[in-house]
Amino acid sequence: MEPLLLDRLLLIGDLFQRDMARAFDGTGLTTARVHLLWVLQHAGPSTQRDLARLCDVTPRNITGLVDGLEESGHVRRTPHPTDRRAVLVELTPSAATTMAEMQREHAELNATLLAAVAPKDRAALERGIAAIASHLETLVAEAAEDRDRTAS
Amino acid sequence: MEPLLLDRLLLIGDLFQRDMARAFDGTGLTTARVHLLWVLQHAGPSTQRDLARLCDVTPRNITGLVDGLEESGHVRRTPHPTDRRAVLVELTPSAATTMAEMQREHAELNATLLAAVAPKDRAALERGIAAIASHLETLVAEAAEDRDRTAS
DNA sequence: TATTGTTATACTCTATAACTATA
DNA sequence: TATAGTTATAGAGTATAACAATA
């Protein structure tokens, strides 16, 4: 029996995550830490509170992730220029280089995978995936609202 | 800037996972445990060793997951009929019902998401995703081989 | 001798709650 | 009074290594 489209989409996410975890095996980096570095690369120096929002985890969790990344030399904590309660977290130069390289490889993988698709199917594929991602986002947001309303 | 196709695929996997975790919030079920139940539903009664292979985790990990699922009444350990070292893990009747319902909802979500795609794009979308999943599977398998060869 | 599962140990990710320092 | 971050505590998922029972 053919797998459902949804099953294939989930398989893709799973394969990607496993592959990334394996790529960083031995470097001390994990999925959660790489995600934080990724967010930092796109957002620039940020407070831990902002990182917590962007990663959708608790502030306490960010403390732990930043502790680990600081120890491994990937990020630095610097004082916030105007708010003495806050710290700014930023990539170290070497981590910034690593992340730029990772972004390049990410774009390359995107191109490789797209090249595996018949040219005549590519435009429809892009449209279809955009529609599905958008629709799923709506569904999840509605489910979250329902849950919040029930909880209150 | 438009997100890459790959980014949208990863977003879909992420949204789905979050949504599932939220759906099971409060029931004691987690992503890892639901995954094990899902595997059990498809494979039928299995030894822990087989479950470890199917879930791609260590046998020790399966011990922990089965302990939790046994306590919550989702699975039962029964003696293996011919191998006294092994146990067979199987769904309880109520968990089997739950999983059948989950599978129905899964198929329904698949249909809902497909309905969000323009009819003329659906065939190309299916072909494209199948091609990408297949290609990515090959890439990951090759990467794993490289790693194993380097390790030896 | 090899395999199945478990005990022992450890680390990461995650959360909630209480607390400190600052705004 | 509210906010940023940390300490304290806890639980789940994961792994490796050593071990018992059985094949």
Short mmCIF file of N, CA and C (backbone and C1' of nucleotides) in Angstrom, two decimals, chain D:
data_model
loop_
_atom_site.label_atom_id
_atom_site.label_comp_id
_atom_site.label_asym_id
_atom_site.label_seq_id
_atom_site.Cartn_x
_atom_site.Cartn_y
_atom_site.Cartn_z
P DT D 1 1.03 45.52 44.83
"O5'" DT D 1 1.87 45.55 43.49
"C5'" DT D 1 1.33 46.37 42.44
"C4'" DT D 1 2.21 46.25 41.24
"C3'" DT D 1 2.35 44.81 40.73
"O3'" DT D 1 1.83 44.83 39.42
"C1'" DT D 1 4.45 45.90 40.80
P DA D 2 1.74 43.53 38.56
"O5'" DA D 2 3.07 43.63 37.68
"C5'" DA D 2 3.20 44.73 36.79
"C4'" DA D 2 4.48 44.57 36.02
"C3'" DA D 2 4.65 43.18 35.41
"O3'" DA D 2 5.23 43.38 34.13
"C1'" DA D 2 6.49 43.64 36.79
P DT D 3 5.38 42.21 33.13
"O5'" DT D 3 6.98 42.11 33.01
"C5'" DT D 3 7.69 43.29 32.76
"C4'" DT D 3 9.17 42.98 32.81
"C3'" DT D 3 9.54 41.66 32.13
"O3'" DT D 3 10.69 41.93 31.34
"C1'" DT D 3 10.40 41.70 34.32
P DA D 4 11.38 40.80 30.46
"O5'" DA D 4 12.72 40.50 31.27
"C5'" DA D 4 13.81 41.42 31.22
"C4'" DA D 4 15.09 40.75 31.66
"C3'" DA D 4 15.34 39.40 30.98
"O3'" DA D 4 16.72 39.28 30.66
"C1'" DA D 4 15.12 39.10 33.33
P DG D 5 17.25 37.96 29.92
"O5'" DG D 5 17.66 37.07 31.18
"C5'" DG D 5 18.80 37.48 31.94
"C4'" DG D 5 18.88 36.65 33.21
"C3'" DG D 5 19.14 35.16 32.99
"O3'" DG D 5 20.45 34.87 33.46
"C1'" DG D 5 17.52 35.57 34.70
P DT D 6 21.09 33.39 33.41
"O5'" DT D 6 20.89 32.85 34.90
"C5'" DT D 6 21.33 33.67 35.98
"C4'" DT D 6 20.94 33.04 37.30
"C3'" DT D 6 21.29 31.56 37.40
"O3'" DT D 6 22.06 31.35 38.57
"C1'" DT D 6 19.01 31.95 38.00
P DT D 7 22.72 29.89 38.86
"O5'" DT D 7 21.84 29.33 40.08
"C5'" DT D 7 21.70 30.09 41.28
"C4'" DT D 7 20.68 29.39 42.19
"C3'" DT D 7 20.90 27.88 42.36
"O3'" DT D 7 20.71 27.55 43.74
"C1'" DT D 7 18.71 28.27 41.60
P DA D 8 21.03 26.06 44.29
"O5'" DA D 8 19.58 25.40 44.32
"C5'" DA D 8 18.47 26.11 44.84
"C4'" DA D 8 17.24 25.20 44.86
"C3'" DA D 8 17.57 23.70 44.85
"O3'" DA D 8 16.72 23.05 45.79
"C1'" DA D 8 16.14 24.20 43.04
P DT D 9 16.94 21.48 46.13
"O5'" DT D 9 15.85 20.80 45.17
"C5'" DT D 9 14.51 21.26 45.21
"C4'" DT D 9 13.68 20.61 44.12
"C3'" DT D 9 13.96 19.11 43.92
"O3'" DT D 9 12.76 18.40 44.18
"C1'" DT D 9 13.78 20.25 41.85
P DA D 10 12.73 16.77 44.22
"O5'" DA D 10 12.09 16.44 42.79
"C5'" DA D 10 10.94 17.17 42.38
"C4'" DA D 10 10.58 16.80 40.96
"C3'" DA D 10 10.87 15.34 40.61
"O3'" DA D 10 9.70 14.75 40.10
"C1'" DA D 10 11.73 16.79 38.95
P DG D 11 9.63 13.17 39.95
"O5'" DG D 11 9.38 12.99 38.38
"C5'" DG D 11 8.43 13.82 37.73
"C4'" DG D 11 8.67 13.73 36.24
"C3'" DG D 11 8.99 12.30 35.78
"O3'" DG D 11 8.25 12.02 34.62
"C1'" DG D 11 10.67 13.78 35.07
P DA D 12 8.19 10.55 34.05
"O5'" DA D 12 8.73 10.77 32.57
"C5'" DA D 12 8.11 11.76 31.77
"C4'" DA D 12 8.93 11.95 30.51
"C3'" DA D 12 9.31 10.62 29.85
"O3'" DA D 12 8.97 10.71 28.48
"C1'" DA D 12 11.25 11.93 30.28
P DG D 13 9.19 9.50 27.50
"O5'" DG D 13 10.66 9.78 26.94
"C5'" DG D 13 10.85 10.88 26.08
"C4'" DG D 13 12.29 10.88 25.61
"C3'" DG D 13 12.73 9.54 25.00
"O3'" DG D 13 13.21 9.80 23.69
"C1'" DG D 13 14.28 10.31 26.64
P DT D 14 13.65 8.65 22.75
"O5'" DT D 14 15.18 8.37 23.12
"C5'" DT D 14 16.17 9.29 22.70
"C4'" DT D 14 17.46 9.06 23.42
"C3'" DT D 14 18.05 7.65 23.35
"O3'" DT D 14 18.64 7.40 22.10
"C1'" DT D 14 18.52 8.79 25.42
P DA D 15 19.42 6.04 21.84
"O5'" DA D 15 20.76 6.11 22.73
"C5'" DA D 15 21.65 7.20 22.57
"C4'" DA D 15 22.88 6.99 23.45
"C3'" DA D 15 23.38 5.55 23.40
"O3'" DA D 15 24.64 5.45 22.77
"C1'" DA D 15 23.10 6.29 25.67
P DT D 16 25.27 3.94 22.59
"O5'" DT D 16 26.24 3.72 23.84
"C5'" DT D 16 27.00 4.78 24.38
"C4'" DT D 16 27.79 4.30 25.59
"C3'" DT D 16 28.37 2.90 25.46
"O3'" DT D 16 29.65 2.89 26.10
"C1'" DT D 16 26.91 2.96 27.30
P DA D 17 30.64 1.60 25.97
"O5'" DA D 17 30.39 0.88 27.37
"C5'" DA D 17 30.44 1.65 28.56
"C4'" DA D 17 30.25 0.74 29.76
"C3'" DA D 17 30.74 -0.69 29.56
"O3'" DA D 17 31.35 -1.12 30.76
"C1'" DA D 17 28.46 -0.74 30.13
P DA D 18 32.10 -2.55 30.91
"O5'" DA D 18 31.18 -3.31 31.99
"C5'" DA D 18 30.85 -2.62 33.19
"C4'" DA D 18 29.85 -3.45 33.97
"C3'" DA D 18 30.17 -4.94 34.03
"O3'" DA D 18 29.83 -5.41 35.34
"C1'" DA D 18 28.04 -4.66 33.10
P DC D 19 30.16 -6.95 35.77
"O5'" DC D 19 28.72 -7.64 35.65
"C5'" DC D 19 27.68 -7.21 36.53
"C4'" DC D 19 26.38 -7.90 36.18
"C3'" DC D 19 26.48 -9.42 36.08
"O3'" DC D 19 25.60 -10.01 37.01
"C1'" DC D 19 25.26 -8.53 34.27
P DA D 20 25.71 -11.61 37.29
"O5'" DA D 20 24.22 -12.12 37.05
"C5'" DA D 20 23.12 -11.31 37.45
"C4'" DA D 20 21.85 -11.86 36.83
"C3'" DA D 20 21.80 -13.37 36.79
"O3'" DA D 20 20.53 -13.83 37.25
"C1'" DA D 20 21.68 -12.49 34.56
P DA D 21 20.28 -15.41 37.31
"O5'" DA D 21 19.57 -15.68 35.91
"C5'" DA D 21 18.34 -15.02 35.63
"C4'" DA D 21 17.89 -15.40 34.23
"C3'" DA D 21 17.80 -16.91 34.01
"O3'" DA D 21 16.53 -17.16 33.43
"C1'" DA D 21 19.11 -15.91 32.30
P DT D 22 16.08 -18.69 33.15
"O5'" DT D 22 16.47 -18.89 31.63
"C5'" DT D 22 15.84 -18.05 30.68
"C4'" DT D 22 16.53 -18.21 29.36
"C3'" DT D 22 16.51 -19.61 28.79
"O3'" DT D 22 15.56 -19.58 27.72
"C1'" DT D 22 18.57 -18.47 28.39
P DA D 23 15.35 -20.83 26.80
"O5'" DA D 23 16.48 -20.64 25.69
"C5'" DA D 23 16.37 -19.51 24.87
"C4'" DA D 23 17.38 -19.54 23.76
"C3'" DA D 23 17.41 -20.86 22.99
"O3'" DA D 23 17.04 -20.56 21.66
"C1'" DA D 23 19.61 -20.18 23.62
#
